[in-house]
Coordinates of C-alpha atoms in Angstrom, one line a residue:
M1018 CA 0.0 0.0 0.0
S1019 CA 1.4 3.3 -1.0
I1020 CA 0.6 6.2 1.3
K1021 CA 1.7 9.7 0.1
S1022 CA 2.1 11.2 3.5
K1023 CA 1.3 10.9 7.2
Q1024 CA -1.2 13.7 6.9
L1025 CA -3.2 11.6 4.4
L1026 CA -3.1 8.7 6.7
W1027 CA -4.4 10.8 9.5
F1028 CA -7.1 12.2 7.3
F1029 CA -8.2 8.6 6.5
A1030 CA -8.2 7.8 10.3
F1031 CA -10.4 10.7 11.2
F1032 CA -12.8 10.1 8.3
L1033 CA -13.1 6.5 9.5
V1034 CA -14.1 7.9 12.9
F1035 CA -16.7 10.1 11.3
E1036 CA -18.3 7.3 9.3
L1037 CA -18.2 4.7 12.1
N1038 CA -19.7 7.3 14.5
I1039 CA -22.7 7.9 12.2
Y1040 CA -23.6 4.3 12.1
L1041 CA -22.8 3.6 15.8
S1042 CA -24.9 6.6 16.9
N1043 CA -28.0 4.9 15.4
D1044 CA -27.2 1.4 16.6
M1045 CA -26.2 2.4 20.1
I1046 CA -29.6 4.0 20.8
M1047 CA -31.8 1.1 19.7
P1048 CA -31.7 -0.8 23.0
A1049 CA -32.9 2.4 24.8
M1050 CA -35.8 3.2 22.4
L1051 CA -38.4 1.4 24.6
G1052 CA -37.3 3.6 27.5
I1053 CA -37.4 6.7 25.4
V1054 CA -41.0 6.2 24.1
E1055 CA -42.0 5.4 27.6
E1056 CA -40.4 8.6 28.9
F1057 CA -42.2 10.7 26.3
Q1058 CA -45.4 8.8 26.9
A1059 CA -45.5 7.7 23.2
E1060 CA -46.6 4.5 21.5
K1061 CA -44.1 1.7 20.7
K1062 CA -44.6 2.2 16.9
F1063 CA -42.2 5.1 17.3
V1064 CA -39.3 2.7 18.0
P1065 CA -38.9 1.6 14.4
L1066 CA -40.1 5.0 13.1
S1067 CA -37.0 6.5 14.7
L1068 CA -34.9 4.3 12.5
S1069 CA -36.9 5.0 9.4
L1070 CA -36.6 8.8 9.8
Y1071 CA -32.8 8.5 10.4
L1072 CA -32.6 6.6 7.1
L1073 CA -34.7 9.1 5.3
G1074 CA -32.5 11.9 6.6
G1075 CA -29.6 9.9 5.2
S1076 CA -31.2 10.0 1.7
S1077 CA -32.3 13.6 1.6
L1078 CA -29.2 15.5 0.2
Q1079 CA -27.0 13.2 -2.0
I1080 CA -28.7 14.2 -5.2
F1081 CA -27.6 17.8 -4.6
L1082 CA -24.2 17.1 -3.0
G1083 CA -22.8 15.2 -6.0
P1084 CA -22.8 18.4 -8.3
L1085 CA -22.0 20.6 -5.3
A1086 CA -18.8 18.7 -4.4
D1087 CA -17.3 19.7 -7.8
T1088 CA -18.4 23.3 -7.3
I1089 CA -17.3 24.3 -3.8
G1090 CA -14.9 21.5 -3.0
K1091 CA -15.1 18.2 -1.2
R1092 CA -13.3 19.4 1.9
K1093 CA -15.9 22.0 2.7
L1094 CA -18.7 19.5 2.1
V1095 CA -17.3 16.9 4.5
L1096 CA -16.6 19.5 7.2
T1097 CA -20.1 20.8 6.8
G1098 CA -21.6 17.3 7.1
N1099 CA -19.5 16.6 10.2
T1100 CA -20.6 19.9 11.8
L1101 CA -24.3 19.2 11.0
F1102 CA -24.1 15.8 12.5
L1103 CA -22.3 17.2 15.6
L1104 CA -24.9 19.9 16.2
A1105 CA -27.9 17.5 15.7
T1106 CA -26.3 14.8 17.9
L1107 CA -25.9 17.3 20.8
A1108 CA -29.5 18.6 20.2
V1109 CA -31.1 15.1 20.6
P1110 CA -30.7 15.0 24.5
L1111 CA -32.4 18.4 24.7
T1112 CA -35.7 17.2 23.1
A1113 CA -38.8 17.2 25.3
S1114 CA -41.2 15.2 23.2
I1115 CA -41.3 12.3 20.8
E1116 CA -42.0 14.7 17.9
Q1117 CA -38.9 16.8 18.7
F1118 CA -36.9 13.6 19.1
L1119 CA -37.9 12.3 15.7
A1120 CA -37.3 15.6 14.0
V1121 CA -33.8 16.0 15.3
R1122 CA -33.1 12.3 14.5
F1123 CA -34.0 13.1 10.9
I1124 CA -31.5 16.0 10.8
Q1125 CA -28.9 13.8 12.5
G1126 CA -29.3 11.2 9.8
M1127 CA -28.4 13.8 7.2
G1128 CA -24.8 13.4 8.2
C1129 CA -24.8 10.1 6.4
C1130 CA -25.4 12.0 3.1
F1131 CA -21.8 13.3 3.2
I1132 CA -20.1 10.0 3.5
F1133 CA -19.8 9.3 -0.3
V1134 CA -17.9 12.6 -0.7
G1135 CA -15.1 11.4 1.5
Y1136 CA -15.0 8.1 -0.4
A1137 CA -14.6 10.0 -3.6
M1138 CA -11.7 12.0 -2.1
I1139 CA -9.9 8.9 -0.9
H1140 CA -10.0 7.5 -4.5
E1141 CA -8.5 10.8 -5.7
L1142 CA -5.7 11.1 -3.1
F1143 CA -4.4 7.5 -3.0
D1144 CA -3.1 5.1 -5.6
D1145 CA -5.1 2.2 -6.9
M1146 CA -4.2 -0.5 -4.4
A1147 CA -4.1 1.9 -1.4
A1148 CA -7.6 3.2 -2.3
V1149 CA -9.0 -0.3 -2.6
K1150 CA -7.6 -1.4 0.7
L1151 CA -8.7 1.7 2.5
S1152 CA -12.2 1.6 1.0
S1153 CA -12.4 -2.0 2.3
I1154 CA -11.6 -0.9 5.8
L1155 CA -14.3 1.8 5.5
S1156 CA -16.9 -0.7 4.3
S1157 CA -16.3 -2.8 7.4
T1158 CA -17.9 -0.1 9.5
T1159 CA -21.3 -1.2 8.2
I1160 CA -20.6 -4.6 9.7
L1161 CA -19.0 -3.5 12.9
A1162 CA -21.6 -0.9 13.9
P1163 CA -24.7 -3.3 14.1
L1164 CA -22.6 -5.7 16.2
A1165 CA -20.8 -3.2 18.5
G1166 CA -23.6 -0.6 18.7
P1167 CA -26.1 -2.5 20.7
I1168 CA -23.4 -3.8 23.1
L1169 CA -22.1 -0.2 23.8
G1170 CA -25.6 1.2 24.0
S1171 CA -26.8 -1.5 26.4
A1172 CA -23.7 -1.0 28.6
I1173 CA -24.4 2.8 28.7
I1174 CA -28.1 2.7 29.5
S1175 CA -27.7 -0.1 32.1
R1176 CA -25.8 2.4 34.2
L1177 CA -26.6 5.9 32.9
D1178 CA -29.4 7.9 31.2
W1179 CA -30.0 7.2 27.5
R1180 CA -28.8 10.8 26.7
Y1181 CA -25.2 9.7 27.4
V1182 CA -25.3 7.7 24.2
F1183 CA -25.5 11.0 22.3
F1184 CA -22.9 12.7 24.5
L1185 CA -20.5 9.9 23.6
S1186 CA -21.4 10.2 19.9
G1187 CA -21.0 14.0 20.1
L1188 CA -17.6 13.6 21.6
L1189 CA -16.5 11.3 18.8
S1190 CA -18.0 13.7 16.3
L1191 CA -16.0 16.6 17.7
L1192 CA -12.9 14.5 17.5
S1193 CA -13.5 13.7 13.8
L1194 CA -14.3 17.3 13.0
L1195 CA -11.1 18.7 14.6
G1196 CA -9.1 16.0 13.0
L1197 CA -10.5 16.4 9.5
F1198 CA -10.1 20.2 9.8
K1199 CA -6.4 19.8 10.5
T1200 CA -5.6 16.9 8.2
M1201 CA -8.0 17.0 5.3
P1202 CA -6.2 18.3 2.1
R1203 CA -7.4 21.5 0.6
T1204 CA -8.3 21.0 -3.0
A1205 CA -9.3 23.9 -5.2
P1206 CA -12.7 23.5 -6.9
P1207 CA -12.9 23.7 -10.7
V1208 CA -13.1 27.2 -12.1
T1209 CA -15.9 26.4 -14.5
R1210 CA -19.5 26.7 -13.3
P1211 CA -21.6 23.5 -13.2
D1212 CA -23.7 22.8 -16.3
L1213 CA -27.1 22.4 -14.7
A1214 CA -28.7 21.2 -17.9
A1215 CA -26.1 18.4 -18.2
I1216 CA -26.6 17.4 -14.6
V1217 CA -30.4 17.1 -15.1
R1218 CA -29.9 15.1 -18.3
S1219 CA -27.5 12.7 -16.5
Y1220 CA -29.9 12.2 -13.6
A1221 CA -32.7 11.6 -16.0
A1222 CA -30.7 9.0 -17.8
I1223 CA -29.8 7.3 -14.5
F1224 CA -33.4 7.2 -13.2
S1225 CA -34.7 6.0 -16.6
N1226 CA -32.2 3.1 -16.7
G1227 CA -34.4 0.0 -16.1
R1228 CA -31.6 -2.3 -15.0
F1229 CA -30.3 0.3 -12.5
M1230 CA -33.7 1.0 -11.0
F1231 CA -34.7 -2.7 -10.8
G1232 CA -31.4 -3.6 -9.2
M1233 CA -31.7 -0.9 -6.6
F1234 CA -35.3 -1.9 -5.8
T1235 CA -34.1 -5.5 -5.2
A1236 CA -31.2 -4.3 -3.1
G1237 CA -33.4 -2.1 -1.0
L1238 CA -35.9 -4.9 -0.4
A1239 CA -33.2 -7.4 0.4
T1240 CA -31.9 -5.2 3.2
V1241 CA -35.3 -4.8 4.8
P1242 CA -35.4 -8.0 6.9
L1243 CA -32.1 -7.3 8.7
T1244 CA -32.7 -3.6 9.1
A1245 CA -36.2 -4.4 10.4
W1246 CA -34.6 -6.8 12.9
I1247 CA -32.4 -4.0 14.1
G1248 CA -35.3 -1.6 14.5
F1249 CA -37.9 -4.1 16.0
S1250 CA -35.7 -6.4 18.0
P1251 CA -35.8 -4.2 21.2
I1252 CA -39.6 -4.7 21.2
F1253 CA -39.5 -8.4 20.2
V1254 CA -36.8 -9.4 22.7
L1255 CA -36.8 -6.9 25.6
Q1256 CA -40.5 -6.2 25.8
E1257 CA -42.5 -9.1 24.3
M1258 CA -40.1 -11.9 25.4
G1259 CA -39.1 -10.1 28.6
A1260 CA -35.5 -11.2 28.0
P1261 CA -32.4 -9.5 29.5
Y1262 CA -30.0 -7.3 27.6
A1263 CA -27.6 -10.2 27.4
T1264 CA -30.0 -12.2 25.3
Y1265 CA -30.7 -9.2 23.1
I1266 CA -27.0 -8.8 22.5
A1267 CA -26.4 -12.5 21.8
L1268 CA -29.2 -12.6 19.2
Q1269 CA -27.8 -9.5 17.5
C1270 CA -24.3 -11.1 17.3
V1271 CA -25.6 -14.5 16.0
I1272 CA -27.9 -13.0 13.3
L1273 CA -25.6 -10.3 12.0
S1274 CA -22.3 -12.2 12.2
G1275 CA -23.4 -14.1 9.1
F1276 CA -22.7 -11.0 7.2
V1277 CA -19.2 -10.9 8.6
L1278 CA -18.5 -14.4 7.5
S1279 CA -19.8 -13.8 4.0
S1280 CA -17.6 -10.7 3.7
I1281 CA -14.5 -12.8 4.7
A1282 CA -15.5 -15.5 2.2
I1283 CA -15.8 -12.9 -0.7
Q1284 CA -12.3 -11.7 0.0
R1285 CA -11.0 -15.2 -0.8
L1286 CA -12.8 -15.6 -4.1
R1287 CA -10.7 -15.3 -7.3
Q1288 CA -10.8 -12.0 -9.0
D1289 CA -12.6 -13.3 -12.1
F1290 CA -15.4 -15.1 -10.1
P1291 CA -18.6 -14.3 -12.1
L1292 CA -21.1 -12.1 -10.4
V1293 CA -24.0 -14.0 -11.8
S1294 CA -22.9 -17.1 -9.8
L1295 CA -22.5 -15.0 -6.6
L1296 CA -26.0 -13.5 -7.1
R1297 CA -27.6 -16.9 -7.5
L1298 CA -25.6 -18.7 -4.8
G1299 CA -26.3 -15.9 -2.3
G1300 CA -30.0 -15.8 -3.3
L1301 CA -30.5 -19.5 -2.7
I1302 CA -28.8 -19.4 0.7
A1303 CA -30.8 -16.4 1.7
A1304 CA -34.1 -18.0 0.6
A1305 CA -33.3 -21.2 2.6
G1306 CA -32.4 -19.3 5.7
M1307 CA -35.5 -17.0 5.6
L1308 CA -37.9 -19.8 5.0
G1309 CA -36.4 -21.8 7.8
A1310 CA -36.7 -18.8 10.1
G1311 CA -40.4 -18.6 9.3
A1312 CA -40.9 -22.3 9.9
G1313 CA -39.0 -22.1 13.2
R1314 CA -40.5 -18.8 14.5
H1315 CA -41.8 -20.4 17.7
H1316 CA -38.3 -21.4 18.7
V1317 CA -35.9 -18.5 19.2
D1318 CA -32.7 -20.6 18.8
V1319 CA -33.9 -22.1 15.5
F1320 CA -35.1 -18.7 14.3
A1321 CA -31.7 -17.1 15.1
A1322 CA -29.8 -19.9 13.4
C1323 CA -31.8 -19.6 10.2
M1324 CA -31.6 -15.7 10.2
F1325 CA -27.8 -16.3 10.5
V1326 CA -28.0 -18.3 7.3
Y1327 CA -30.0 -15.5 5.6
S1328 CA -27.4 -13.0 6.7
I1329 CA -24.7 -15.1 5.0
G1330 CA -26.7 -15.3 1.8
F1331 CA -27.5 -11.6 1.8
G1332 CA -23.8 -10.7 2.4
L1333 CA -22.9 -12.8 -0.6
F1334 CA -25.2 -11.3 -3.2
N1335 CA -25.7 -7.7 -2.0
G1336 CA -22.4 -6.3 -3.1
A1337 CA -22.6 -8.0 -6.4
L1338 CA -26.2 -6.8 -6.9
I1339 CA -25.3 -3.1 -6.2
R1340 CA -22.1 -3.3 -8.4
S1341 CA -24.1 -4.8 -11.3
A1342 CA -26.8 -2.1 -10.9
I1343 CA -24.6 1.0 -10.7
T1344 CA -22.4 -0.2 -13.6
A1345 CA -25.5 -0.5 -15.8
S1346 CA -25.5 3.3 -16.1
K1347 CA -22.8 4.9 -18.2
E1348 CA -23.3 8.3 -16.5
S1349 CA -21.0 9.9 -14.0
M1350 CA -20.1 7.5 -11.2
T1351 CA -20.5 10.4 -8.7
L1352 CA -24.0 11.1 -9.8
T1353 CA -24.9 7.4 -10.1
T1354 CA -23.7 6.7 -6.6
A1355 CA -25.7 9.6 -5.3
A1356 CA -28.8 8.3 -7.0
M1357 CA -28.1 4.9 -5.7
S1358 CA -27.8 6.1 -2.1
L1359 CA -31.0 8.1 -2.5
L1360 CA -33.1 5.2 -3.8
Y1361 CA -31.6 2.7 -1.4
C1362 CA -32.6 4.7 1.7
I1363 CA -36.0 5.6 0.3
Y1364 CA -36.9 2.0 -0.5
L1365 CA -35.5 0.8 2.8
S1366 CA -37.5 3.4 4.8
A1367 CA -40.7 2.8 2.9
W1368 CA -40.6 -1.0 3.4
L1369 CA -39.6 -0.6 7.0
Q1370 CA -42.6 1.6 7.6
L1371 CA -44.8 -1.0 6.0
Y1372 CA -43.4 -3.5 8.4
N1373 CA -44.2 -1.1 11.2
V1374 CA -47.9 -0.7 10.1
L1375 CA -48.4 -4.4 9.8
C1376 CA -46.8 -5.2 13.1
Q1377 CA -48.9 -2.6 14.7
R1378 CA -52.0 -4.2 13.2
F1379 CA -51.1 -7.9 14.0
G1380 CA -49.0 -7.4 17.1
Y1381 CA -45.3 -6.6 17.7
A1382 CA -44.2 -10.2 18.1
L1383 CA -41.3 -12.3 16.7
E1384 CA -43.9 -14.6 15.0
T1385 CA -45.4 -11.6 13.1
Y1386 CA -42.0 -10.4 11.9
A1387 CA -41.0 -13.9 10.8
L1388 CA -44.2 -14.4 8.8
L1389 CA -43.9 -11.0 7.1
N1390 CA -40.4 -12.1 5.9
I1391 CA -41.8 -15.0 3.9
P1392 CA -43.5 -13.1 1.1
V1393 CA -40.6 -10.7 1.1
I1394 CA -38.1 -13.4 0.4
V1395 CA -40.3 -14.9 -2.3
V1396 CA -40.2 -11.5 -4.1
I1397 CA -36.5 -11.1 -3.5
T1398 CA -35.7 -14.5 -5.0
A1399 CA -37.9 -13.8 -8.0
C1400 CA -36.2 -10.4 -8.5
L1401 CA -32.8 -11.9 -8.3
L1402 CA -33.7 -14.6 -10.9
L1403 CA -35.1 -11.9 -13.3
F1404 CA -32.0 -9.7 -12.7
T1405 CA -29.6 -12.4 -13.5
R1406 CA -31.4 -13.6 -16.6
G1407 CA -29.2 -12.8 -19.5
M1408 CA -26.0 -12.4 -17.4
A1409 CA -25.0 -16.0 -17.8
G1410 CA -23.1 -16.7 -20.9
R1411 CA -21.8 -13.2 -21.5
Q1412 CA -19.1 -11.2 -19.8
E1413 CA -20.3 -7.7 -18.8
S1414 CA -17.7 -5.1 -19.2
G1415 CA -16.6 -3.7 -15.9
V1416 CA -18.9 -5.9 -13.9
R1417 CA -16.5 -8.2 -12.2
L1418 CA -15.9 -8.9 -8.5
A1419 CA -13.0 -6.8 -7.3
R1420 CA -10.9 -8.1 -4.4
H1421 CA -11.2 -5.5 -1.6

C-alpha cells in the first residue's frame, strides 16, 4: 500500500471515525428506544419509526451534494456534514417530546449523506491499491456498527441515562471534526461553473435506466429483513419476550455475524469469479435461511440460526447486486452513486414503515415479523432470478468482482 504522507493517513483515520460514529450513533440508541418512548409517553410504533426517519435523513441530500462537491470542493462539504451531525447529535438530548426527538433524528441522519464525498476524495488522493484497501476498511464499519452498537448502547443505558449515548457520539463527532479540519487536504474546486442542464440530463438517464432501477429496488428490499430486525428487536426481545440485555446482544451477534463471514468469504474468491454465480448462490442461501426462520418462528434458537443463514446469503449477493446495478449506467459515477444512495434509503425506509404498520396491526411479536419475511423473500428471490437472466453466458464489461 502506497501512502503519500502521514497527513493523508491521519485524514483517513479521522474520516473513519466520522463514518463509524454515524452508524454507531444509530445502533447504540436502539436498546434504549423502549425507555425513550415510555419517557415521552408515546406508542411503541415510534421505536422503528425513529430508524426510518434516520434513514430518510440519510437520503435527503445526496442528489444535490454530487454536483456541489465539484463546485465548492469536497473538503468544505465533508466538514459541513460533520458539523451538521455534531450539532444534531448534541441537540437530541435536549428534546422534550417524541415529535422533537424524531425531527432531530431526521436531521442527524443527514450526516450520512456526506459519506460518499469522503469516499470520492480517498479515491482521488491514494493510488489504486491503497484506495481499494482503505475503502475495504471503511466498508467494514457497516458490519462493525450493528454488532458493537447494541453492546455499547446496552452498557451505557444499564448504568446511565440514554442521553449519554448521544454525549459519547457528540464527543466522537467533535474529535473527527477537529481531526478532519487539520488533516483533510485542501483542493481547489474547478473554475468552470456546473452545467445544470447536463446534470439534469445525467440524472434523467440514470433514473430511466431500467436495470439500475430494478437492481436498486431489489437491493433495498433485500436489506429490509435485517434492518427491520435491528429496528424491531428491542420490542421483540426486551419487551414481548421479557429477555435481558444479554439475550438481546447475543441474538444480534448471532444473526448479524453471518454478514461478517460472507464478507470474509468474498475476500477469498478469485478476482474473475462471475457475479451471476455469486448472485444466484447468495440468493439460494438467503431464501433457505429466511424460509427456515419462518418455519422455526416459535423457537428462538432455530429462528436465530436460520436468520444467520439469511445474513450469510445476503452478504454474498448484496455487493454483487449493487455493483451490477450501478455499472448498468454509463453516466458519471459520482451522480450514479448519489442516485443509488437516495433510492436505497427511500426503498428501505418505505418497506420498514410498511413492516411497522403491519406489526402494529397484527402485534409486535417475533412470529409476526417472521411471517412478514416469507412473502418478502419470495419477491427477493424472483427479482434476483429476473435480474440475473441474460447475465449468464456473457461477460459484462466492468462488472467483475473486485478483491477489496
